[in-house]
Amino acid sequence: MNKQLMYGTHALAEAAIQAGCTCYFGYPITPQNELPEYMAQRLTEIPGGVFIQAESELAAINMVLGASAAGARALTSSSSPGISLKQEGISFMAGMELPAVIANIMRGGPGLGNIAPSQADYFQATRGGGHGDYRIIVLAPGSVQEIADLTFRAFDLADTYRIPVMILGDGMLGQLMEPVIIPKPRQEPLPEKDYIVSGAQGRQPRVIKSLILDTREMEEHNWKLFRKYQLIQQRETRWESYLTDDAELIVIAYGTAARIAKGAIKRLRKDDPNMKIGLLRPITLWPFPTKAIKESLSTASDYFVFEMSAGQMVDDVLLSLEGKGRVHFYGRPGGIVPTPAELARSIARRYYQMKRTRKR
Amino acid sequence: MKGRIVIDGELCKGCGLCVHFCPRSAVVLSRKINAKGYVYAEPDAKKGCTGCAVCALMCPEAAIEVSRE
Amino acid sequence: MKRIYVRPQTLRPVPMHYCPGCGHSIIHRLIAEVLDEMKLREKAICVPPAGCAVLAYNYLDIDMVEAPHGRATAVATGIKRVRPANLVFSYQGDGDLAAIGTAEALHAANRGEQITVIFVNNAVYGMTGGQMAPTTLLGQKTTTSPFGRNVKTEGPPIKVCELLAGLGSSAYLERVAVNSPANVKKAKSAIAKAFTYQLRKAGFTLVEILSPCPTNWKMDPVAACRWIDEEMMTVFPLGVIKDLPC
């Protein structure tokens, strides 16, 4: 695949197909309609391709559950309200240890909200919007290329750890057109799955379930999931550090908010070259880059957390810093996408405030 | 036509459907109790079983094996 | 003497947890008999409900995927689309299918999903202790309709087969019962027919089975079977509601 100009939603769909996804179950909701529309066309060209526009996002996630239990790589996508409807299904798949990829192209909320880009589903995604002790891997792309790369990777992560994986984008990333190179499919076939249902031919029947009535067994199952999550935290945590080596103030932002922050930092550093500010951009929102943030205390004293929400990831930053350093929060909920200039002004104010306190 | 049934006392829950539907009333609830505390059914030796298998047809527990000449 | 009936192979040799005289056990047995006779044990995938029959995977010796309450038809849809050669059927109660899972059942039928639904109608929510179900009869007392179901506030019982019959791609819908030897025989052949239609890609198939629930109806098993004849069948007549062979 060479470089093409693609929508974020289309790049997500195409990358999924190149990753071996053969099943897509969706439902119309702005701002991600282009994704089911793309799949409705494209999956007819894929051997064994299955496309269903389900009667609801809730039905769609349960079709994903079935397709995944039958051994297929399955994808569903929606936007905030639709993702709320999928939470029970996601909790079930976490308990049943079934792989799946779920894309949330976030929009303004709560409630019907609006169709503008937002980051207000961070808690829902990273704290588990469903019931029970479970986690899902949450990947936050910052560009159309990264949407493609992370989606492609999401299917391997889902299968490797037998866990639902969420791509957390937003309305802007979804609607953005940027040049992208879609990852090439692997040559060798996907690894065999020894837990799926296919009819008990020449083997014992398999049961894929999450009901465990015996409390001791259920506890052991929870600790087994917990050990898996620890392993994922050790191996799969990803972030990007931009100009943080000498940074005294570090901006922490992900996705579209990180793009805006990078623009603001470039602008500020051009105006004042010895302004020591940088950006730490979490790419995996779960597992959260706690260690990287903690280690940045060696140079930084101030943290500027910027989210397109009323403040959710800021909690994880505070947890990571364990009370050290000063954390400032700048949020624009409701679908507002601030300009880099606006952000630069606020960052600069914090930065020079910090410089004054350092002199005293 | 002669028939015979064997009832697995441990599977039977004494629901009485076989007793009720047997056309020859050749099945009765015995006085014996199984491990689960259910009084279980037994063929009534005094009555002639024709092996029609109606009892097995109704048995929720598939506890009845039917033989016929 | 020749043995003419033994416990079906596909029904595991373990006691079932159902109450004495429960229709679920009879229906499990019929499904196992049909799977044995049609040699489908190794092709079958079942989606049990959240309800009394959630533990069906302990009894039927076939591949199973548990669905959230009400979502069995959606899960079965996902399985069948990925594995069209398998026999895929959901096993659902009246709350599972006609209350929380109505949309999934209705749309699976309308899309003509090549799945079979074994729909067990026992007029109450069994596992949770006998609450009112969409198929509870008018005037029938349950733990959540203590004064009897009232048409003014709860509406009449929902007739699922008739409801789905109007949908384009539902191919075979029959209502049977397991409250007498003759009815049990008919129920078995309806299940076999539904499976046959599925394998012939006739479309969506559903068998609604009136089933006794002695414990929650507060009757002994024989009285429960009689109640189905005298009361349930006046509201839920038996018979083929739709039959479009492919």
XYZ file of C-alpha atoms in Angstrom:
675
model
C 0.000 0.000 0.000
C 1.506 3.329 -0.949
C 0.691 6.724 0.522
C -2.895 7.885 0.036
C -5.025 10.744 1.276
C -7.685 9.207 3.543
C -10.244 10.082 6.154
C -9.407 8.909 9.677
C -12.495 6.679 9.648
C -11.564 5.115 6.310
C -7.966 4.564 7.386
C -9.242 2.815 10.510
C -11.472 0.532 8.436
C -8.802 -0.280 5.839
C -6.142 -0.942 8.472
C -8.560 -3.312 10.224
C -9.073 -5.233 6.984
C -5.335 -5.427 6.341
C -4.977 -6.774 9.910
C -7.280 -9.670 8.966
C -10.569 -8.290 10.241
C -13.379 -9.984 8.297
C -16.412 -8.943 10.374
C -17.813 -5.484 11.012
C -21.034 -4.747 12.910
C -22.054 -1.109 13.186
C -24.797 1.431 13.486
C -25.148 4.944 12.163
C -24.024 7.740 14.496
C -22.220 10.969 13.653
C -19.257 11.608 13.533
C -18.263 8.055 12.452
C -20.776 7.199 9.718
C -18.097 6.998 7.047
C -16.693 3.912 8.777
C -19.729 1.625 8.406
C -20.295 3.107 4.934
C -16.734 2.163 3.947
C -17.092 -1.315 5.427
C -20.450 -1.911 3.714
C -18.640 -1.550 0.415
C -15.207 -2.942 1.178
C -16.143 -6.125 3.079
C -17.963 -7.490 0.047
C -14.505 -7.731 -1.575
C -13.089 -9.788 1.294
C -13.507 -13.592 1.266
C -15.674 -14.470 4.270
C -16.340 -10.767 4.789
C -19.360 -10.033 6.995
C -21.031 -6.630 7.272
C -24.184 -6.057 9.305
C -25.769 -2.746 10.148
C -27.279 -3.959 13.413
C -30.504 -2.748 14.984
C -28.523 -1.021 17.745
C -24.969 -0.545 18.986
C -25.916 -2.948 21.737
C -26.822 -5.678 19.242
C -23.655 -4.873 17.273
C -21.300 -5.511 20.202
C -23.045 -8.820 20.849
C -22.579 -9.799 17.215
C -18.894 -8.989 17.702
C -18.962 -11.263 20.760
C -20.406 -14.102 18.666
C -18.077 -13.580 15.703
C -15.052 -13.422 18.010
C -16.177 -16.582 19.839
C -16.374 -18.247 16.411
C -12.758 -17.251 15.741
C -13.033 -14.205 13.474
C -11.271 -10.867 13.916
C -14.227 -8.539 14.478
C -14.601 -4.752 14.658
C -17.336 -2.421 15.744
C -17.289 1.358 15.898
C -19.512 4.060 17.267
C -19.435 7.435 18.983
C -19.889 8.190 22.693
C -23.650 7.492 23.201
C -23.337 4.312 21.128
C -20.270 3.253 23.100
C -22.319 3.586 26.293
C -24.714 0.992 24.844
C -21.832 -1.414 24.277
C -20.496 -1.429 27.818
C -22.278 -4.588 29.014
C -21.013 -6.500 25.971
C -17.459 -5.258 26.542
C -17.587 -6.334 30.192
C -18.798 -9.787 29.105
C -15.984 -10.118 26.563
C -13.443 -9.045 29.175
C -14.774 -11.757 31.500
C -14.942 -14.333 28.697
C -11.433 -13.294 27.546
C -12.617 -12.704 24.000
C -10.610 -10.461 21.636
C -12.352 -7.590 19.829
C -11.602 -4.087 18.580
C -14.008 -1.263 19.393
C -13.509 2.222 17.923
C -14.964 5.232 19.740
C -14.937 8.444 17.642
C -15.766 10.665 20.589
C -18.243 13.569 20.431
C -19.492 16.218 22.853
C -21.441 14.905 25.835
C -22.980 13.972 28.179
C -26.336 12.835 26.876
C -27.026 13.554 23.235
C -24.350 16.259 23.496
C -23.285 17.271 20.002
C -21.250 15.964 17.103
C -18.148 18.055 17.705
C -14.856 16.412 18.713
C -14.342 15.789 22.437
C -12.365 13.700 24.896
C -15.052 13.316 27.547
C -15.148 9.476 27.416
C -11.691 8.981 28.979
C -13.045 7.615 32.259
C -15.563 5.398 30.459
C -12.765 3.960 28.311
C -9.992 3.587 30.887
C -11.950 2.889 34.061
C -14.214 0.328 32.401
C -17.645 1.667 31.519
C -19.189 -1.717 32.275
C -19.513 -3.731 35.450
C -16.915 -5.804 37.269
C -13.161 -5.749 37.793
C -11.794 -5.551 34.279
C -9.607 -3.423 32.069
C -9.374 -2.969 28.325
C -6.440 -1.709 26.319
C -7.164 1.842 25.173
C -5.130 3.317 22.290
C -5.252 7.065 21.520
C -4.102 7.932 17.995
C -2.984 11.495 17.218
C -3.043 11.384 13.423
C -4.588 9.463 10.547
C -1.354 7.515 10.128
C -1.412 6.599 13.799
C -5.088 5.571 13.520
C -4.022 3.083 10.855
C -0.956 1.850 12.764
C -2.745 1.505 16.111
C -5.802 -0.208 14.592
C -3.558 -2.694 12.809
C -1.740 -3.312 16.092
C -4.987 -3.464 18.097
C -6.009 -6.767 16.480
C -2.699 -8.395 17.429
C -2.956 -7.045 20.986
C -6.546 -8.282 21.252
C -5.632 -11.790 20.096
C -2.358 -11.976 22.043
C -3.948 -11.051 25.372
C -7.524 -12.176 24.535
C -8.908 -8.801 25.552
C -11.129 -6.097 24.017
C -9.068 -3.181 22.655
C -10.500 0.290 22.165
C -9.320 2.869 19.627
C -10.165 6.227 21.231
C -10.358 8.855 18.520
C -12.571 11.920 18.239
C -14.730 13.671 15.693
C -11.852 15.706 14.287
C -9.455 12.770 13.862
C -12.273 10.787 12.276
C -13.167 13.467 9.757
C -9.574 14.573 9.079
C -8.002 13.703 5.714
C -4.234 13.169 5.855
C -1.688 11.194 3.819
C -1.389 7.698 5.235
C 0.379 4.439 4.432
C -1.855 1.548 5.410
C 0.201 -1.268 7.026
C 0.703 -4.269 4.745
C -0.956 -7.527 5.829
C 1.297 -10.198 7.273
C 2.204 -13.078 4.958
C 1.956 -15.923 7.449
C -1.584 -16.957 8.533
C -3.032 -15.766 11.845
C -2.201 -17.976 14.856
C -4.617 -20.828 15.625
C -7.136 -20.173 18.408
C -7.705 -23.206 20.632
C -10.623 -21.739 22.571
C -13.107 -20.844 19.831
C -16.354 -22.615 18.955
C -16.490 -24.407 15.628
C -18.492 -27.536 16.440
C -16.991 -30.215 18.729
C -15.613 -32.393 15.908
C -12.909 -34.766 17.105
C -12.482 -32.778 20.324
C -14.211 -32.059 23.585
C -16.937 -29.385 23.421
C -15.864 -25.858 24.417
C -17.862 -23.408 26.478
C -17.081 -19.696 26.337
C -18.757 -18.023 29.277
C -18.413 -15.484 32.053
C -20.814 -17.032 34.587
C -18.815 -18.477 37.488
C -21.169 -19.243 40.364
C -18.492 -20.525 42.779
C -17.049 -17.448 44.492
C -13.592 -18.967 45.009
C -13.377 -19.807 41.315
C -14.626 -16.325 40.422
C -11.994 -14.743 42.655
C -9.275 -16.826 41.043
C -10.596 -15.796 37.617
C -10.393 -12.140 38.639
C -6.786 -12.542 39.838
C -5.954 -14.334 36.595
C -7.308 -11.343 34.649
C -5.370 -9.021 37.003
C -2.103 -10.831 36.302
C -2.804 -10.441 32.576
C -3.356 -6.707 33.051
C -0.052 -6.387 34.934
C 1.716 -8.115 32.078
C 0.130 -5.706 29.589
C 1.215 -2.762 31.736
C 4.807 -3.987 31.712
C 4.940 -4.722 27.987
C 2.500 -2.504 26.096
C 2.662 0.987 27.622
C 3.366 3.546 24.878
C 3.854 7.324 24.898
C 5.642 10.022 22.900
C 8.051 12.492 24.479
C 8.507 15.766 22.549
C 11.260 18.160 23.718
C 10.976 16.900 27.320
C 14.690 16.245 27.965
C 15.298 19.726 29.399
C 11.649 20.643 30.016
C 10.855 22.325 33.338
C 7.168 22.445 32.408
C 5.658 19.446 30.629
C 2.342 19.564 28.821
C 0.444 16.252 29.023
C -2.196 15.705 26.374
C -3.321 12.970 23.970
C -5.005 12.709 20.566
C -6.216 15.968 19.017
C -5.411 17.873 22.222
C -1.759 16.784 21.881
C -1.646 18.089 18.289
C -2.833 21.485 19.482
C -0.354 21.415 22.373
C 2.532 20.582 20.015
C 1.578 23.562 17.863
C 1.505 25.802 20.948
C 4.903 24.543 22.169
C 6.537 25.077 18.735
C 5.140 28.605 18.674
C 6.350 29.409 22.202
C 9.826 27.885 21.682
C 10.246 29.923 18.473
C 9.393 33.138 20.297
C 11.608 32.289 23.334
C 14.226 29.626 22.436
C 15.317 29.066 26.050
C 11.779 28.347 27.165
C 12.089 24.835 28.562
C 8.692 23.267 27.824
C 7.864 19.910 26.256
C 4.999 17.486 25.650
C 4.438 14.005 26.983
C 1.703 12.343 24.874
C 0.206 9.106 26.194
C -0.520 6.764 23.246
C -1.843 3.930 25.453
C -4.373 5.509 27.806
C -4.615 2.160 29.463
C -1.989 1.083 30.399
C -1.224 4.708 31.364
C 2.471 5.833 31.138
C 2.745 6.324 34.902
C 6.496 5.550 35.089
C 7.435 7.942 32.279
C 5.556 10.789 33.969
C 7.091 10.045 37.359
C 10.609 9.936 35.868
C 10.100 13.327 34.217
C 10.196 14.834 37.729
C 13.971 14.744 37.362
C 13.744 17.855 35.150
C 10.185 19.131 35.361
C 8.495 20.792 38.321
C 5.266 21.869 36.621
C 2.734 19.918 34.578
C 0.132 21.423 32.286
C -2.612 18.873 31.586
C -4.774 19.832 28.628
C -7.895 17.896 27.742
C -10.892 18.545 25.525
C -13.053 17.702 28.539
C -13.739 18.960 32.058
C -10.760 16.979 33.339
C -10.378 13.187 33.502
C -6.869 12.144 32.477
C -5.607 14.773 34.953
C -6.505 12.312 37.721
C -4.114 9.735 36.264
C -1.383 12.388 36.044
C -1.917 13.262 39.718
C -1.808 9.564 40.619
C 1.428 9.136 38.659
C 3.143 12.078 40.360
C 2.080 10.942 43.829
C 1.800 14.516 45.117
C 5.105 15.724 43.707
C 5.303 18.626 41.228
C 2.593 21.194 40.507
C -0.223 20.132 38.205
C -2.254 22.737 36.299
C -5.340 21.694 34.366
C -6.674 23.422 31.238
C -9.886 21.940 29.839
C -12.341 22.819 27.089
C -15.346 20.450 27.258
C -18.482 20.397 25.101
C -16.825 19.985 21.727
C -14.698 23.162 21.762
C -11.417 22.756 19.868
C -9.168 25.588 21.103
C -6.510 27.101 18.828
C -2.781 26.620 19.492
C -2.524 30.374 20.121
C -5.112 30.221 22.894
C -3.318 27.290 24.483
C 0.105 28.956 24.090
C -1.068 31.972 26.090
C -2.209 29.787 28.971
C 0.931 27.641 28.926
C 3.161 30.760 28.869
C 1.351 32.232 31.865
C 1.970 29.054 33.905
C 5.559 28.836 32.690
C 6.551 32.391 33.712
C 4.636 31.995 37.008
C 6.787 28.905 37.623
C 9.987 30.821 36.732
C 9.098 33.534 39.277
C 8.493 30.971 42.040
C 11.754 29.194 41.169
C 13.702 32.527 41.623
C 12.362 33.050 45.159
C -46.350 -57.279 23.981
C -44.028 -57.300 26.984
C -41.908 -54.418 28.086
C -39.652 -53.405 30.932
C -38.349 -50.136 32.279
C -35.321 -49.305 34.430
C -35.455 -46.050 36.379
C -32.213 -44.423 37.582
C -33.296 -43.570 41.139
C -30.501 -41.049 41.542
C -31.616 -38.972 38.527
C -35.348 -39.158 39.332
C -36.865 -36.183 41.202
C -40.226 -37.779 41.915
C -42.075 -35.349 39.629
C -44.731 -37.990 38.997
C -45.233 -37.329 35.256
C -44.426 -40.943 34.379
C -46.806 -42.202 37.061
C -49.587 -39.962 35.709
C -49.156 -40.564 31.991
C -48.415 -44.324 32.026
C -51.420 -45.841 30.202
C -51.190 -48.953 32.381
C -50.433 -47.115 35.682
C -47.427 -49.420 35.796
C -45.164 -46.844 37.503
C -45.463 -45.732 41.117
C -43.621 -43.400 43.464
C -41.686 -45.707 45.755
C -41.078 -45.188 49.461
C -37.331 -44.881 48.856
C -35.427 -41.619 48.865
C -32.358 -40.886 46.753
C -29.197 -39.014 47.750
C -30.819 -35.688 46.911
C -33.783 -36.465 49.171
C -36.243 -37.067 46.356
C -38.747 -39.919 46.603
C -38.111 -41.680 43.284
C -40.365 -43.644 40.932
C -40.264 -47.370 40.308
C -42.005 -49.792 37.961
C -44.960 -51.506 39.643
C -44.187 -55.240 39.345
C -47.880 -56.123 39.705
C -48.828 -54.181 36.578
C -47.945 -55.240 32.960
C -45.585 -52.857 31.127
C -45.999 -52.891 27.345
C -42.795 -50.962 26.651
C -44.740 -48.123 25.046
C -42.101 -45.667 26.397
C -44.657 -42.940 27.258
C -42.950 -42.664 30.630
C -39.567 -42.046 28.993
C -41.228 -39.536 26.642
C -42.389 -37.466 29.599
C -39.402 -37.947 31.897
C -37.639 -34.601 32.356
C -34.502 -36.290 33.618
C -34.104 -38.976 30.922
C -33.917 -41.320 33.885
C -35.965 -44.120 32.306
C -34.585 -46.823 30.015
C -37.203 -48.795 28.139
C -36.932 -52.272 26.677
C -39.474 -54.158 24.608
C -39.741 -57.595 22.998
C -35.851 -57.768 24.983
C -34.448 -54.921 22.928
C -33.718 -51.556 24.435
C -35.852 -49.031 22.591
C -35.083 -45.938 24.598
C -31.916 -44.862 26.381
C -30.692 -41.494 27.576
C -29.496 -39.545 24.484
C -25.733 -39.402 24.021
C -25.647 -35.624 23.658
C -27.267 -35.286 27.093
C -24.429 -35.612 29.585
C -24.931 -38.320 32.229
C -25.297 -35.797 35.045
C -28.360 -34.758 37.051
C -29.820 -31.438 35.889
C -30.475 -28.618 38.353
C -34.004 -27.950 37.107
C -36.965 -28.344 39.449
C -38.937 -31.608 39.421
C -41.260 -31.609 36.377
C -39.569 -28.602 34.732
C -40.111 -28.261 30.997
C -36.515 -27.182 30.402
C -35.280 -30.680 31.233
C -37.718 -32.246 28.775
C -36.661 -29.752 26.084
C -32.938 -30.387 26.728
C -33.664 -34.072 26.310
C -35.529 -33.501 23.030
C -32.728 -31.344 21.632
C -30.197 -34.023 22.576
C -32.335 -36.731 20.944
C -32.655 -34.680 17.733
C -28.932 -33.909 17.627
C -28.179 -37.612 18.073
C -30.651 -38.746 15.415
C -29.603 -36.072 12.891
C -25.913 -36.676 13.752
C -25.438 -32.963 14.411
C -23.658 -33.081 17.787
C -20.307 -32.182 16.216
C -21.792 -29.376 14.104
C -23.978 -27.756 16.745
C -23.222 -24.483 18.527
C -25.757 -23.314 21.123
C -26.181 -19.900 22.713
C -27.872 -20.363 26.099
C -29.699 -17.490 27.787
C -29.288 -15.815 31.124
C -32.131 -17.590 32.889
C -32.884 -21.045 34.346
C -31.293 -22.616 31.282
C -28.027 -20.693 31.597
C -26.479 -23.929 32.872
C -27.438 -25.760 29.674
C -23.719 -25.963 28.905
C -23.376 -28.463 31.750
C -25.923 -30.762 30.132
C -25.669 -30.543 26.330
C -22.385 -32.002 25.113
C -21.831 -29.431 22.349
C -19.962 -26.123 21.819
C -21.638 -23.233 23.631
C -21.232 -19.456 23.885
C -23.021 -17.702 26.734
C -24.825 -14.489 25.830
C -25.797 -11.548 27.989
C -29.481 -11.633 28.955
C -31.564 -10.965 25.854
C -28.697 -10.926 23.366
C -28.561 -14.584 22.351
C -29.968 -13.951 18.855
C -27.342 -11.259 18.220
C -24.548 -13.523 19.468
C -25.927 -16.399 17.388
C -26.025 -14.073 14.373
C -22.330 -13.300 14.810
C -21.457 -16.987 15.135
C -23.544 -18.154 12.168
C -22.251 -15.434 9.846
C -18.687 -16.587 10.616
C -19.481 -20.296 10.534
C -22.393 -20.809 8.110
C -21.748 -24.570 7.922
C -22.459 -25.066 11.628
C -25.878 -25.608 13.145
C -26.357 -22.526 15.336
C -29.294 -22.189 17.696
C -30.144 -19.980 20.624
C -32.073 -21.285 23.619
C -34.060 -18.526 25.277
C -36.805 -17.998 27.854
C -39.777 -15.645 27.503
C -38.135 -12.813 29.436
C -34.883 -13.287 27.498
C -36.509 -13.270 24.081
C -39.777 -11.307 24.360
C -38.804 -8.664 26.934
C -35.181 -7.520 26.953
C -34.237 -9.347 23.737
C -37.210 -8.388 21.565
C -35.275 -6.101 19.249
C -32.544 -8.683 18.693
C -35.061 -11.462 18.027
C -37.222 -9.345 15.748
C -34.316 -8.089 13.655
C -32.592 -11.471 13.422
C -35.894 -12.835 12.093
C -36.332 -9.937 9.720
C -32.815 -10.283 8.335
C -33.566 -13.967 7.852
C -30.538 -15.056 9.879
C -30.004 -18.740 9.263
C -30.335 -19.575 12.956
C -32.888 -21.491 15.005
C -34.368 -20.154 18.232
C -35.665 -22.615 20.816
C -38.044 -20.278 22.664
C -39.232 -21.662 25.996
C -42.463 -19.980 27.073
C -43.297 -20.749 30.711
C -45.173 -17.509 31.388
C -42.827 -16.355 34.198
C -39.232 -15.402 34.930
C -38.130 -18.707 36.451
C -34.582 -18.294 37.760
C -35.285 -15.025 39.526
C -38.266 -16.395 41.407
C -41.443 -16.184 39.347
C -41.906 -12.596 38.239
C -44.298 -11.521 35.500
C -43.044 -12.192 31.977
C -44.198 -10.799 28.612
C -46.147 -14.056 28.228
C -47.791 -14.015 31.675
C -51.537 -14.532 31.150
C -54.116 -11.885 32.011
C -55.185 -12.387 35.590
C -52.220 -14.634 36.300
C -50.686 -13.862 39.694
C -46.875 -13.666 39.884
C -44.485 -12.089 42.356
C -44.611 -8.841 40.360
C -48.253 -9.009 39.366
C -49.603 -9.944 42.804
C -53.183 -9.002 41.873
C -53.026 -10.758 38.511
C -51.794 -9.315 35.244
C -53.988 -6.322 34.359
C -54.490 -5.485 30.690
C -54.847 -1.773 31.562
C -51.415 -1.499 33.104
C -49.440 -4.490 31.751
C -51.158 -5.148 28.452
C -51.959 -8.643 27.207
C -49.403 -11.473 26.873
C -47.192 -11.176 23.771
C -47.642 -13.817 21.056
C -44.123 -14.181 19.705
C -44.775 -16.524 16.778
C -47.596 -14.361 15.465
C -45.414 -11.263 15.982
C -42.510 -12.697 13.992
C -44.750 -14.245 11.321
C -45.275 -10.805 9.811
C -41.566 -10.386 9.192
C -40.351 -11.143 5.708
C -37.559 -13.546 6.273
C -38.882 -15.712 9.105
C -39.257 -19.102 7.442
C -40.674 -21.526 9.984
C -42.487 -20.667 13.233
C -44.362 -23.276 15.229
C -45.779 -23.309 18.726
C -45.683 -26.631 20.527
C -45.861 -27.794 24.130
C -44.227 -30.420 26.351
C -47.169 -31.074 28.648
C -48.325 -34.449 27.282
C -46.831 -37.429 25.426
C -48.470 -36.476 22.112
C -47.319 -32.849 22.440
C -43.788 -33.892 23.383
C -43.593 -35.949 20.183
C -44.794 -32.969 18.124
C -42.317 -30.692 19.908
C -39.474 -33.024 18.977
C -40.413 -33.127 15.318
C -40.776 -29.316 15.280
C -37.210 -28.989 16.620
C -35.949 -31.450 14.020
C -37.808 -29.562 11.282
C -36.375 -26.213 12.394
C -32.831 -27.628 12.334
C -33.472 -29.151 8.903
C -34.736 -25.839 7.523
C -31.651 -24.103 8.912
C -29.305 -26.532 7.204
C -31.251 -25.988 3.978
C -30.828 -22.203 4.415
C -34.587 -21.598 4.494
C -34.168 -18.562 6.758
C -34.968 -17.761 10.361
C -36.641 -20.594 12.308
C -38.185 -20.503 15.765
C -39.963 -23.123 17.852
C -42.026 -21.706 20.744
C -42.472 -24.352 23.430
C -45.104 -23.983 26.152
C -43.299 -25.387 29.153
C -44.407 -26.175 32.733
C -42.817 -24.279 35.647
C -44.310 -26.087 38.664
C -42.297 -24.233 41.289
C -43.212 -20.707 40.246
C -46.746 -21.592 39.250
C -47.078 -23.152 42.716
C -48.501 -26.361 41.266
C -47.374 -29.967 41.177
C -45.946 -31.067 37.830
C -49.116 -32.879 36.676
C -51.322 -29.888 37.550
C -48.871 -27.639 35.680
C -49.258 -29.756 32.561
C -53.033 -29.494 32.902
C -52.806 -25.691 33.383
C -51.037 -25.440 30.031
C -53.935 -27.246 28.378
C -56.721 -25.407 30.184
C -55.252 -21.882 30.427
C -52.131 -21.259 28.357
C -53.385 -22.822 25.163
C -56.459 -20.593 25.150
C -54.043 -17.656 24.736
C -51.231 -19.489 22.955
C -52.831 -21.913 20.473
C -50.530 -24.672 19.250
C -49.751 -25.184 15.600
C -47.644 -24.066 12.673
C -47.819 -20.287 12.410
C -45.516 -20.038 9.400
C -43.930 -22.570 7.113
C -42.042 -21.442 4.002
C -39.903 -24.388 2.908
C -36.972 -23.122 0.861
